[in-house]
Short mmCIF file of C-alpha atoms and ligand atoms in Angstrom, two decimals:
data_model
loop_
_atom_site.label_atom_id
_atom_site.label_comp_id
_atom_site.label_asym_id
_atom_site.label_seq_id
_atom_site.Cartn_x
_atom_site.Cartn_y
_atom_site.Cartn_z
CA MET A 1 28.39 41.70 -15.24
CA LYS A 2 29.95 38.61 -13.52
CA SER A 3 31.46 36.03 -15.68
CA PRO A 4 30.35 32.58 -14.35
CA ASP A 5 33.23 30.95 -16.20
CA THR A 6 35.93 32.87 -14.32
CA THR A 7 34.36 32.00 -10.97
CA THR A 8 34.27 28.34 -11.76
CA LEU A 9 37.86 28.29 -12.92
CA LEU A 10 39.08 30.17 -9.81
CA GLU A 11 37.25 27.76 -7.59
CA LEU A 12 38.51 24.74 -9.53
CA TYR A 13 42.12 25.70 -8.98
CA ASN A 14 41.51 26.80 -5.38
CA VAL A 15 42.68 30.38 -6.10
CA PRO A 16 41.60 32.60 -3.21
CA LYS A 17 39.14 35.26 -4.37
CA ALA A 18 40.70 38.66 -4.30
CA GLU A 19 38.58 41.05 -2.24
CA PRO A 20 37.66 44.05 -4.43
CA LEU A 21 39.12 47.40 -3.39
CA THR A 22 36.17 49.25 -1.85
CA VAL A 23 35.49 52.99 -1.49
CA GLU A 24 35.92 52.52 2.25
CA ASN A 25 39.48 51.16 1.75
CA LEU A 26 40.41 54.08 -0.43
CA GLY A 27 38.79 57.08 1.23
CA GLU A 28 37.37 60.23 -0.37
CA SER A 29 40.59 61.84 -1.67
CA GLY A 30 41.91 58.54 -3.00
CA LEU A 31 38.63 57.94 -4.74
CA LEU A 32 38.54 61.46 -6.21
CA ALA A 33 42.10 60.99 -7.55
CA ARG A 34 40.89 57.91 -9.44
CA ILE A 35 37.63 59.26 -10.90
CA LEU A 36 38.39 62.93 -11.74
CA PRO A 37 40.77 62.09 -14.60
CA ARG A 38 38.02 59.90 -16.03
CA LEU A 39 35.55 62.77 -16.07
CA LYS A 40 37.87 65.25 -17.68
CA ALA A 41 36.49 65.11 -21.16
CA PHE A 42 35.94 68.88 -21.47
CA ASP A 43 37.40 71.50 -19.25
CA PRO A 44 35.33 74.02 -17.39
CA LEU A 45 36.96 77.44 -16.94
CA LEU A 46 37.83 76.33 -13.43
CA GLY A 47 37.34 73.04 -11.60
CA PRO A 48 37.12 70.38 -10.38
CA GLY A 49 39.26 70.81 -7.26
CA ASP A 50 38.08 74.20 -5.95
CA ASP A 51 34.91 74.70 -3.91
CA ALA A 52 32.86 75.40 -7.00
CA ALA A 53 33.33 75.18 -10.75
CA LEU A 54 33.45 78.21 -13.08
CA ILE A 55 31.41 77.83 -16.21
CA ALA A 56 30.98 80.24 -19.17
CA ALA A 57 27.40 81.46 -19.83
CA PRO A 58 27.67 83.40 -23.11
CA GLY A 59 23.94 84.04 -23.47
CA GLY A 60 23.67 85.92 -20.22
CA LYS A 61 21.18 83.37 -18.91
CA PHE A 62 21.12 79.61 -18.79
CA VAL A 63 18.83 76.66 -18.03
CA ILE A 64 19.52 74.14 -15.23
CA SER A 65 18.08 70.77 -14.38
CA VAL A 66 18.71 68.07 -11.78
CA ASP A 67 17.85 64.41 -11.62
CA THR A 68 18.44 61.60 -9.13
CA LEU A 69 18.66 57.84 -9.64
CA VAL A 70 18.22 55.69 -6.56
CA GLU A 71 19.14 51.99 -6.39
CA ASN A 72 16.11 49.65 -6.41
CA GLN A 73 13.86 52.62 -7.15
CA ASP A 74 15.17 53.96 -10.52
CA PHE A 75 17.66 51.19 -11.31
CA ARG A 76 18.75 47.78 -10.14
CA LEU A 77 22.17 46.37 -10.08
CA CYS A 78 20.94 42.88 -10.87
CA TRP A 79 17.58 41.89 -12.50
CA PRO A 80 15.16 38.86 -12.37
CA SER A 81 16.58 37.90 -15.83
CA GLY A 82 19.98 37.39 -14.08
CA PHE A 83 21.47 40.32 -16.02
CA CYS A 84 23.52 42.73 -13.93
CA SER A 85 23.88 46.44 -14.88
CA SER A 86 27.35 47.83 -14.86
CA GLY A 87 28.52 51.09 -13.22
CA PHE A 88 28.99 52.25 -16.82
CA ASP A 89 25.28 51.76 -17.52
CA ILE A 90 24.28 53.71 -14.53
CA GLY A 91 26.71 56.57 -15.43
CA TRP A 92 25.48 56.63 -18.98
CA LYS A 93 21.81 56.73 -17.89
CA SER A 94 22.43 59.54 -15.37
CA ALA A 95 24.11 61.62 -18.07
CA ALA A 96 21.49 60.84 -20.74
CA GLN A 97 18.42 61.75 -18.74
CA ASN A 98 19.93 64.98 -17.47
CA LEU A 99 21.19 66.00 -20.95
CA SER A 100 17.77 65.12 -22.31
CA ASP A 101 16.03 67.71 -20.04
CA ILE A 102 18.39 70.41 -21.34
CA ASN A 103 17.68 69.30 -24.88
CA ALA A 104 13.94 69.55 -24.29
CA MET A 105 14.28 73.31 -23.52
CA GLY A 106 16.05 73.86 -26.83
CA ALA A 107 19.47 74.23 -25.22
CA HIS A 108 23.00 72.86 -25.50
CA ALA A 109 24.43 71.37 -22.30
CA SER A 110 27.22 73.49 -20.96
CA SER A 111 28.24 71.84 -17.66
CA ALA A 112 27.42 68.93 -15.36
CA VAL A 113 28.08 68.25 -11.64
CA ILE A 114 27.61 64.91 -10.06
CA SER A 115 26.80 63.79 -6.49
CA LEU A 116 27.25 60.18 -5.52
CA THR A 117 26.07 58.52 -2.35
CA LEU A 118 27.84 55.19 -2.00
CA PRO A 119 27.65 52.34 0.55
CA PRO A 120 31.14 51.91 2.00
CA THR A 121 31.45 48.41 0.48
CA THR A 122 31.01 49.69 -3.14
CA PRO A 123 33.95 48.48 -5.20
CA VAL A 124 36.21 51.29 -6.41
CA ALA A 125 36.04 49.68 -9.87
CA TRP A 126 32.30 50.26 -9.96
CA VAL A 127 32.78 54.01 -9.36
CA GLU A 128 35.51 54.19 -12.00
CA ASP A 129 33.12 52.41 -14.40
CA PHE A 130 30.33 54.90 -13.50
CA ALA A 131 32.66 57.82 -14.26
CA ASP A 132 33.58 56.31 -17.64
CA GLY A 133 29.92 55.72 -18.44
CA PHE A 134 28.97 59.28 -17.60
CA SER A 135 31.79 60.92 -19.68
CA THR A 136 31.33 58.51 -22.60
CA ALA A 137 27.62 59.31 -22.81
CA VAL A 138 28.36 63.05 -22.72
CA ARG A 139 30.87 62.57 -25.60
CA GLU A 140 28.95 59.96 -27.67
CA LEU A 141 25.64 61.66 -27.40
CA GLY A 142 27.23 64.78 -28.81
CA ALA A 143 27.16 67.20 -25.83
CA ILE A 144 30.39 68.69 -27.18
CA ARG A 145 30.28 71.79 -25.02
CA CYS A 146 29.46 70.09 -21.72
CA ALA A 147 32.24 70.38 -19.13
CA ILE A 148 32.11 68.14 -16.09
CA GLY A 149 32.76 70.57 -13.25
CA GLY A 150 33.08 68.15 -10.30
CA GLY A 151 30.59 67.16 -7.58
CA ASP A 152 30.33 65.51 -4.27
CA LEU A 153 30.93 62.18 -2.67
CA GLY A 154 29.00 60.82 0.37
CA ARG A 155 28.42 57.60 2.25
CA GLY A 156 24.99 56.05 2.61
CA GLY A 157 22.98 52.87 2.88
CA GLU A 158 22.13 52.64 -0.78
CA LEU A 159 23.58 53.78 -4.00
CA SER A 160 22.24 57.15 -5.21
CA VAL A 161 23.30 59.20 -8.16
CA THR A 162 22.36 62.85 -8.60
CA ALA A 163 23.49 64.96 -11.53
CA ALA A 164 22.66 68.64 -12.37
CA VAL A 165 23.29 69.99 -15.89
CA THR A 166 23.27 73.58 -17.11
CA GLY A 167 22.62 74.55 -20.75
CA ASP A 168 22.83 77.48 -23.15
CA LEU A 169 19.73 78.31 -25.16
CA ALA A 170 19.89 77.98 -28.96
CA THR A 171 17.35 80.75 -29.35
CA GLU A 172 16.45 83.92 -27.47
CA LYS A 173 13.63 82.13 -25.48
CA PRO A 174 13.37 78.56 -24.28
CA VAL A 175 10.75 76.26 -25.73
CA LEU A 176 8.18 75.58 -22.95
CA ARG A 177 5.44 72.94 -22.58
CA SER A 178 2.76 75.58 -22.74
CA GLY A 179 2.98 77.08 -26.26
CA ALA A 180 1.00 74.57 -28.37
CA GLU A 181 -1.88 76.08 -30.44
CA PRO A 182 -4.82 74.47 -32.14
CA GLY A 183 -4.15 73.55 -35.81
CA GLU A 184 -0.45 72.75 -35.19
CA VAL A 185 1.11 69.32 -35.65
CA VAL A 186 2.31 67.09 -32.84
CA ALA A 187 5.68 65.48 -33.62
CA VAL A 188 8.19 63.13 -32.01
CA ASN A 189 11.87 62.50 -32.47
CA GLY A 190 13.53 59.33 -31.28
CA VAL A 191 12.39 55.80 -30.48
CA LEU A 192 9.15 54.94 -28.56
CA GLY A 193 8.75 51.94 -26.33
CA VAL A 194 12.24 50.53 -26.72
CA ALA A 195 13.36 51.20 -23.14
CA ALA A 196 10.07 49.79 -21.79
CA ALA A 197 10.51 46.60 -23.85
CA GLY A 198 14.06 46.38 -22.51
CA LEU A 199 12.74 46.83 -18.99
CA ALA A 200 10.21 44.06 -19.58
CA LEU A 201 13.01 41.78 -20.70
CA LEU A 202 15.20 42.63 -17.74
CA ASP A 203 12.27 42.00 -15.40
CA SER A 204 11.21 38.79 -17.11
CA PRO A 205 12.01 35.30 -15.71
CA LEU A 206 13.45 34.52 -19.17
CA THR A 207 17.17 34.49 -18.46
CA TYR A 208 19.41 36.90 -20.34
CA VAL A 209 21.31 34.11 -22.17
CA GLU A 210 18.02 33.39 -24.03
CA TRP A 211 17.74 36.88 -25.46
CA SER A 212 17.99 37.24 -29.21
CA GLU A 213 20.31 39.87 -30.73
CA GLU A 214 17.21 42.05 -31.29
CA GLU A 215 16.19 41.68 -27.66
CA SER A 216 19.71 42.48 -26.42
CA ALA A 217 19.48 45.66 -28.50
CA LEU A 218 16.16 46.59 -26.78
CA VAL A 219 17.82 45.99 -23.33
CA LEU A 220 20.69 48.24 -24.49
CA GLY A 221 18.11 50.95 -25.22
CA GLN A 222 16.93 50.68 -21.60
CA ARG A 223 20.44 50.61 -20.15
CA ARG A 224 21.96 53.34 -22.33
CA PRO A 225 19.15 55.55 -23.81
CA ARG A 226 20.20 57.89 -26.61
CA PRO A 227 18.34 61.19 -26.45
CA PRO A 228 18.66 63.04 -29.82
CA LEU A 229 20.65 65.94 -28.49
CA ALA A 230 21.06 67.99 -31.67
CA ALA A 231 17.27 67.88 -32.19
CA GLY A 232 16.16 70.08 -29.27
CA PRO A 233 18.12 73.19 -30.37
CA ALA A 234 17.17 72.44 -34.04
CA ALA A 235 13.46 72.34 -33.12
CA ALA A 236 13.85 75.58 -31.18
CA ARG A 237 15.41 77.29 -34.23
CA ALA A 238 12.76 75.83 -36.55
CA GLY A 239 9.98 77.45 -34.42
CA ALA A 240 8.75 74.65 -32.20
CA THR A 241 5.91 76.14 -30.10
CA ALA A 242 6.04 73.55 -27.19
CA MET A 243 8.51 70.86 -26.33
CA MET A 244 9.43 68.30 -23.66
CA ASP A 245 11.40 65.10 -23.46
CA LEU A 246 9.62 61.70 -23.29
CA SER A 247 10.69 60.37 -19.94
CA ASP A 248 7.45 58.96 -18.54
CA GLY A 249 5.65 57.62 -21.64
CA LEU A 250 4.03 59.25 -24.70
CA LEU A 251 0.47 59.29 -23.33
CA LYS A 252 1.36 60.76 -20.00
CA ASP A 253 3.88 63.27 -21.32
CA ALA A 254 1.56 64.32 -24.12
CA GLN A 255 -1.18 64.83 -21.63
CA ARG A 256 1.08 67.04 -19.58
CA MET A 257 1.99 69.16 -22.59
CA ALA A 258 -1.60 69.44 -23.82
CA MET A 259 -2.83 70.56 -20.37
CA ALA A 260 0.00 73.02 -19.93
CA SER A 261 -0.95 74.53 -23.29
CA GLY A 262 -4.70 74.45 -22.65
CA VAL A 263 -5.40 72.36 -25.71
CA ALA A 264 -6.09 68.70 -26.69
CA PHE A 265 -3.82 66.43 -28.83
CA ASP A 266 -5.32 63.91 -31.25
CA LEU A 267 -2.69 61.29 -31.89
CA ASP A 268 -2.84 59.01 -34.92
CA THR A 269 -1.95 55.44 -33.95
CA ALA A 270 -1.26 54.50 -37.60
CA GLU A 271 1.80 56.82 -37.32
CA LEU A 272 3.21 54.50 -34.59
CA SER A 273 3.13 51.36 -36.74
CA LEU A 274 6.90 51.30 -37.27
CA ASP A 275 7.49 51.68 -33.52
CA LEU A 276 5.11 48.72 -32.94
CA GLU A 277 6.71 46.63 -35.68
CA ARG A 278 10.10 47.00 -34.04
CA LEU A 279 8.73 45.47 -30.82
CA LYS A 280 6.53 42.76 -32.42
CA ARG A 281 8.64 39.65 -31.87
CA THR A 282 9.50 40.50 -28.28
CA SER A 283 5.93 41.43 -27.43
CA GLU A 284 4.75 38.10 -28.82
CA ARG A 285 7.39 36.23 -26.74
CA LEU A 286 6.57 38.07 -23.54
CA GLN A 287 2.82 38.24 -24.38
CA ILE A 288 2.55 41.98 -23.75
CA ASP A 289 0.67 44.35 -26.10
CA PRO A 290 3.43 46.46 -27.74
CA LEU A 291 1.03 49.46 -27.68
CA ASN A 292 1.57 49.47 -23.83
CA TRP A 293 5.25 50.07 -24.41
CA VAL A 294 4.86 52.65 -27.24
CA LEU A 295 2.17 54.67 -25.46
CA GLY A 296 3.09 53.98 -21.84
CA GLY A 297 6.76 53.22 -21.72
CA GLY A 298 9.10 55.88 -20.41
CA GLU A 299 12.86 56.36 -20.39
CA ASP A 300 13.45 56.54 -24.17
CA HIS A 301 14.19 60.33 -23.88
CA GLY A 302 13.03 61.26 -27.31
CA LEU A 303 11.37 64.64 -27.91
CA LEU A 304 7.75 65.55 -28.12
CA ALA A 305 7.10 68.93 -29.82
CA THR A 306 4.48 70.96 -31.56
CA PHE A 307 5.06 73.03 -34.73
CA PRO A 308 2.93 75.33 -36.88
CA GLN A 309 1.46 73.29 -39.74
CA SER A 310 3.58 75.11 -42.41
CA THR A 311 6.91 74.44 -40.64
CA GLN A 312 9.37 72.16 -42.42
CA LEU A 313 10.22 69.82 -39.59
CA PRO A 314 13.90 69.42 -38.54
CA VAL A 315 15.65 66.10 -39.31
CA GLY A 316 14.40 63.19 -37.24
CA PHE A 317 10.92 64.63 -36.33
CA ARG A 318 7.82 62.84 -37.56
CA VAL A 319 4.18 63.92 -37.25
CA ILE A 320 2.04 61.70 -34.98
CA GLY A 321 -1.03 63.94 -34.48
CA ARG A 322 -2.68 67.33 -34.39
CA VAL A 323 -3.38 69.97 -31.76
CA LYS A 324 -7.10 70.59 -31.26
CA ALA A 325 -9.00 73.38 -29.49
CA ILE A 326 -10.88 72.69 -26.32
CA GLU A 327 -14.44 73.96 -26.39
CA VAL A 328 -14.99 76.51 -23.72
CA GLY A 329 -16.89 75.10 -20.80
CA VAL A 330 -16.55 71.46 -22.05
CA MET A 331 -14.61 69.06 -19.88
CA GLY A 332 -12.92 66.61 -22.29
CA PRO A 333 -9.76 64.52 -22.26
CA ALA A 334 -6.49 66.22 -23.16
CA ILE A 335 -5.50 63.32 -25.39
CA TYR A 336 -7.48 61.58 -28.10
CA LEU A 337 -6.30 58.44 -29.96
CA ASP A 338 -7.58 58.36 -33.54
CA GLY A 339 -10.31 60.91 -32.56
CA LYS A 340 -11.44 58.85 -29.55
CA LYS A 341 -10.88 59.04 -25.81
CA PRO A 342 -8.16 56.48 -24.88
CA ASP A 343 -9.49 53.68 -22.65
CA VAL A 344 -6.54 53.65 -20.24
CA ALA A 345 -4.15 56.42 -19.45
CA LYS A 346 -0.92 54.49 -19.33
CA GLY A 347 2.48 55.81 -18.41
CA TYR A 348 4.90 55.68 -15.59
CA ASP A 349 4.09 57.59 -12.45
CA HIS A 350 6.82 57.77 -9.79
CA PHE A 351 4.26 57.78 -6.95
CA ALA A 352 1.75 55.28 -8.35
CA ALA A 353 1.56 51.93 -6.52
MG1 LIG B 1 11.93 65.87 -18.74
#
């Protein structure tokens, strides 16, 4: 984030502005020499530096997932509120959403590789900040076995960040989206609607200096989501029958899981009252119904899972509904809210207008 005070002082004393060192100035090997040490939190068996990294896979099989963030599509460097995201934020987010997909399978992340497409004028400091954000997220979110094995650097018209993460299963089989059975409970772990409220603040004409402490915390939830990484493997061990991470909004993701399992979910909105309460003041200020954020807001990267009724839920999970059978031959909705069909299916769709 730029500091307006510094700019004014520099201009006042006629100090020529130093041009930032760009990736074009430094070249690929110079840039690698700067960022690799910053990514060296956990060592793979081999790499980075060779043509591929070598990673241990003790279970004999592993899960793998890949995700891309593109400038102005998945993130912005500066927002209508005047707030500018740092390279650290983008690095954190890239790590968090990839680690979250591994978590959702009931696995521990074992390695990550990163591919960066950078406009030649990108400041080297931004890339260093990105690397710090990525490795800090891996460490702070608790992916203690995740080695960063290297990646690729390329030149392009816009910033684009791709990361792939592998993971080792906590149980013999992964937890899929398709295993929910009628009579089970629907549970979530993590916050709901926080990232969406943060996004609404970033997108609001209300400038960032007007944000309250509470609102800055919501924006932080959007910039640096905190997927509950211990919870995926814990849910798998406790016998979760279906699981996924909440990346596109509770309603949309729950619908995907219910349809994959061939069942319906009946969600109890009274169980969401604490989530709504957290967003109340901001929703009043922005005049947006907080239920839109809680039901439709993505990017919190909590977990949605189903468990047999008798299961003692692992720490952090709370019941928000029940799994219902679909009557044979009856076309009904996959999701009910308080026993009724929801009026609007909200949720983020990458390809929606
Ligand atoms: Mg996912």
